[in-house]
């Protein structure tokens, strides 16, 4: 077992779920590390064939995500969790036409699941305590955005070009996720 692996196990043993809910700095570290792993895995998937650019759609990311507005850490948690959940859902759809490595997709799903597990207790706390927040309205817009992605995949019959476009969109999503982690400070 490597030192890096032992360090990760020690971190997990030292910090219970309750401690995670109060240690935003640790959560930020975990999320950034996992986002980097996901980006690396996505980049290992085959590149875009030139003919796929013809079927590219320009999906409208919610306006709130484009603006450099100040998020509260609670809002960032809600948005991070929703995005991870939606990306996970997309990756569990039929990608057999892509020739993508199942090992890479499984690695992505494991990372996404781990990220959601770290966020879920805090997300639940926020949902119980908070009234309507900016995060709630963004989540509604995100659901529509991801619905459109799913509809695009369906209309393209989950073909390899549609998945190539999804890969590019997911890379863009992970860049947004990384920016959101900036708001996770103690």
CSV table of C-alpha atoms in Angstrom, one decimal:
chain,number,residue,atom,x,y,z
A,1,UNK,CA,0.0,0.0,0.0
A,2,UNK,CA,1.4,3.4,-0.9
A,3,UNK,CA,1.9,6.3,1.5
A,4,UNK,CA,-0.6,8.3,-0.5
A,5,UNK,CA,-3.2,5.6,-0.1
A,6,UNK,CA,-2.4,5.3,3.7
A,7,UNK,CA,-2.8,9.1,4.0
A,8,UNK,CA,-6.2,9.1,2.4
A,9,UNK,CA,-7.4,6.2,4.7
A,10,UNK,CA,-6.0,8.1,7.7
A,11,UNK,CA,-7.9,11.2,6.7
A,12,UNK,CA,-11.1,9.3,6.3
A,13,UNK,CA,-10.7,7.6,9.7
A,14,UNK,CA,-9.8,10.9,11.4
A,15,UNK,CA,-12.8,12.9,10.1
A,16,UNK,CA,-16.3,11.5,10.6
A,17,UNK,CA,-19.2,12.6,8.6
A,18,UNK,CA,-20.1,15.1,11.4
A,19,UNK,CA,-16.6,16.6,11.3
A,20,UNK,CA,-16.8,16.9,7.6
A,21,UNK,CA,-19.9,19.1,7.9
A,22,UNK,CA,-17.8,21.7,9.9
A,23,UNK,CA,-14.5,21.3,8.0
A,24,UNK,CA,-15.1,23.1,4.7
A,25,UNK,CA,-11.4,23.3,4.1
A,26,UNK,CA,-11.1,19.5,4.2
A,27,UNK,CA,-14.1,19.2,2.0
A,28,UNK,CA,-12.6,21.7,-0.5
A,29,UNK,CA,-9.4,19.7,-0.6
A,30,UNK,CA,-11.3,16.4,-1.2
A,31,UNK,CA,-13.6,17.9,-3.9
A,32,UNK,CA,-10.7,19.5,-5.8
A,33,UNK,CA,-8.6,16.3,-5.7
A,34,UNK,CA,-11.6,14.3,-7.0
A,35,UNK,CA,-12.5,16.8,-9.7
A,36,UNK,CA,-8.9,16.7,-10.9
A,37,UNK,CA,-9.1,12.9,-11.1
A,38,UNK,CA,-12.4,13.1,-13.0
A,39,UNK,CA,-10.9,15.5,-15.5
A,40,UNK,CA,-7.9,13.3,-16.0
A,41,UNK,CA,-10.1,10.3,-16.6
A,42,UNK,CA,-12.4,12.1,-19.1
A,43,UNK,CA,-9.3,13.3,-21.0
A,44,UNK,CA,-8.3,9.6,-21.4
A,45,UNK,CA,-11.4,8.9,-23.4
A,46,UNK,CA,-11.0,9.0,-27.2
A,47,UNK,CA,-10.9,12.5,-28.8
A,48,UNK,CA,-13.5,14.2,-30.9
A,49,UNK,CA,-13.8,13.0,-34.5
A,50,UNK,CA,-14.0,16.0,-36.8
A,51,UNK,CA,-17.4,15.0,-38.2
A,52,UNK,CA,-18.9,15.2,-34.7
A,53,UNK,CA,-18.4,19.0,-34.7
A,54,UNK,CA,-21.3,19.2,-37.2
A,55,UNK,CA,-23.8,17.9,-34.7
A,56,UNK,CA,-22.5,20.0,-31.8
A,57,UNK,CA,-25.1,21.8,-29.7
A,58,UNK,CA,-24.5,24.9,-27.7
A,59,UNK,CA,-26.1,24.0,-24.4
A,60,UNK,CA,-27.0,27.0,-22.2
A,61,UNK,CA,-25.4,26.8,-18.8
A,62,UNK,CA,-27.6,28.6,-16.3
A,63,UNK,CA,-26.8,32.4,-16.3
A,64,UNK,CA,-26.0,32.3,-12.6
A,65,UNK,CA,-23.1,29.9,-13.3
A,66,UNK,CA,-21.6,32.2,-15.9
A,67,UNK,CA,-21.6,35.3,-13.8
A,68,UNK,CA,-18.8,35.8,-11.3
A,69,UNK,CA,-21.2,36.3,-8.5
A,70,UNK,CA,-20.4,35.6,-4.9
A,71,UNK,CA,-21.8,32.3,-3.6
A,72,UNK,CA,-22.3,31.5,0.0
A,73,UNK,CA,-20.6,28.2,0.8
A,74,UNK,CA,-24.1,26.7,1.5
A,75,UNK,CA,-25.2,27.7,-2.0
A,76,UNK,CA,-22.0,26.2,-3.5
A,77,UNK,CA,-22.7,22.9,-1.7
A,78,UNK,CA,-26.2,22.7,-3.1
A,79,UNK,CA,-25.0,23.4,-6.6
A,80,UNK,CA,-22.0,21.1,-6.4
A,81,UNK,CA,-24.2,18.3,-5.2
A,82,UNK,CA,-26.8,18.8,-7.9
A,83,UNK,CA,-24.2,18.9,-10.7
A,84,UNK,CA,-22.4,15.8,-9.5
A,85,UNK,CA,-25.7,13.9,-9.2
A,86,UNK,CA,-26.7,14.9,-12.7
A,87,UNK,CA,-23.3,14.1,-14.2
A,88,UNK,CA,-23.4,10.7,-12.5
A,89,UNK,CA,-26.9,10.1,-14.0
A,90,UNK,CA,-25.7,11.0,-17.5
A,91,UNK,CA,-22.7,8.6,-17.2
A,92,UNK,CA,-25.0,5.7,-16.3
A,93,UNK,CA,-26.8,6.0,-19.6
A,94,UNK,CA,-25.9,3.7,-22.6
A,95,UNK,CA,-22.5,4.7,-23.8
A,96,UNK,CA,-21.8,1.3,-25.6
A,97,UNK,CA,-21.6,3.0,-29.0
A,98,UNK,CA,-18.6,5.1,-28.0
A,99,UNK,CA,-15.9,2.4,-27.6
A,100,UNK,CA,-15.1,4.1,-24.3
A,101,UNK,CA,-13.3,2.1,-21.7
A,102,UNK,CA,-15.7,0.7,-19.1
A,103,UNK,CA,-12.8,0.9,-16.6
A,104,UNK,CA,-12.5,4.6,-17.1
A,105,UNK,CA,-16.3,5.2,-16.8
A,106,UNK,CA,-16.4,3.0,-13.6
A,107,UNK,CA,-13.5,5.2,-12.2
A,108,UNK,CA,-15.5,8.3,-13.0
A,109,UNK,CA,-18.6,6.9,-11.3
A,110,UNK,CA,-16.6,5.9,-8.2
A,111,UNK,CA,-15.1,9.4,-8.0
A,112,UNK,CA,-18.4,11.1,-8.5
A,113,UNK,CA,-20.1,8.8,-5.9
A,114,UNK,CA,-17.3,9.6,-3.4
A,115,UNK,CA,-17.7,13.3,-4.0
A,116,UNK,CA,-21.5,13.0,-3.4
A,117,UNK,CA,-21.0,11.0,-0.3
A,118,UNK,CA,-18.7,13.7,1.2
A,119,UNK,CA,-21.3,16.4,0.3
A,120,UNK,CA,-24.5,14.7,1.1
A,121,UNK,CA,-24.5,15.1,4.9
A,122,UNK,CA,-23.8,18.8,4.6
A,123,UNK,CA,-26.3,19.2,1.8
A,124,UNK,CA,-29.0,17.6,4.0
A,125,UNK,CA,-28.1,19.9,6.9
A,126,UNK,CA,-28.4,22.9,4.6
A,127,UNK,CA,-31.7,21.7,3.2
A,128,UNK,CA,-33.1,21.3,6.7
A,129,UNK,CA,-31.9,24.6,8.1
A,130,UNK,CA,-32.2,27.0,5.1
A,131,UNK,CA,-35.1,28.7,3.6
A,132,UNK,CA,-35.0,29.6,-0.1
A,133,UNK,CA,-31.5,30.4,-1.2
A,134,UNK,CA,-29.9,31.4,-4.5
A,135,UNK,CA,-28.6,27.8,-4.6
A,136,UNK,CA,-32.2,26.5,-4.8
A,137,UNK,CA,-33.0,28.7,-7.8
A,138,UNK,CA,-29.8,27.6,-9.6
A,139,UNK,CA,-30.5,24.0,-8.9
A,140,UNK,CA,-33.8,24.4,-10.7
A,141,UNK,CA,-32.0,25.9,-13.7
A,142,UNK,CA,-29.4,23.1,-13.6
A,143,UNK,CA,-32.1,20.4,-13.7
A,144,UNK,CA,-33.4,22.0,-16.9
A,145,UNK,CA,-29.9,22.2,-18.3
A,146,UNK,CA,-29.2,18.5,-17.6
A,147,UNK,CA,-32.6,17.5,-18.9
A,148,UNK,CA,-31.7,19.2,-22.2
A,149,UNK,CA,-28.4,17.2,-22.2
A,150,UNK,CA,-30.3,14.0,-21.7
A,151,UNK,CA,-32.8,14.9,-24.4
A,152,UNK,CA,-29.9,15.6,-26.8
A,153,UNK,CA,-28.4,12.1,-26.1
A,154,UNK,CA,-31.8,10.5,-26.6
A,155,UNK,CA,-32.5,12.4,-29.8
A,156,UNK,CA,-29.1,11.3,-31.1
A,157,UNK,CA,-29.8,7.7,-30.0
A,158,UNK,CA,-26.8,7.7,-27.7
A,159,UNK,CA,-24.4,7.6,-30.7
A,160,UNK,CA,-20.7,8.2,-30.4
A,161,UNK,CA,-20.9,11.8,-31.7
A,162,UNK,CA,-23.5,12.7,-29.0
A,163,UNK,CA,-21.2,11.1,-26.4
A,164,UNK,CA,-18.2,13.1,-27.7
A,165,UNK,CA,-20.2,16.3,-27.2
A,166,UNK,CA,-21.2,15.1,-23.7
A,167,UNK,CA,-17.5,14.5,-22.9
A,168,UNK,CA,-16.7,18.1,-23.9
A,169,UNK,CA,-19.7,19.4,-21.9
A,170,UNK,CA,-18.7,17.4,-18.8
A,171,UNK,CA,-15.1,18.8,-19.0
A,172,UNK,CA,-16.7,22.3,-19.0
A,173,UNK,CA,-18.9,21.2,-16.0
A,174,UNK,CA,-15.8,20.1,-14.1
A,175,UNK,CA,-14.2,23.5,-14.6
A,176,UNK,CA,-17.3,25.1,-13.1
A,177,UNK,CA,-17.2,22.6,-10.2
A,178,UNK,CA,-13.6,23.5,-9.5
A,179,UNK,CA,-14.5,27.2,-9.4
A,180,UNK,CA,-17.3,26.4,-7.0
A,181,UNK,CA,-14.9,24.8,-4.6
A,182,UNK,CA,-13.4,28.3,-4.1
A,183,UNK,CA,-16.4,29.1,-1.9
A,184,UNK,CA,-15.7,26.1,0.5
A,185,UNK,CA,-13.8,27.9,3.2
A,186,UNK,CA,-14.1,27.6,7.0
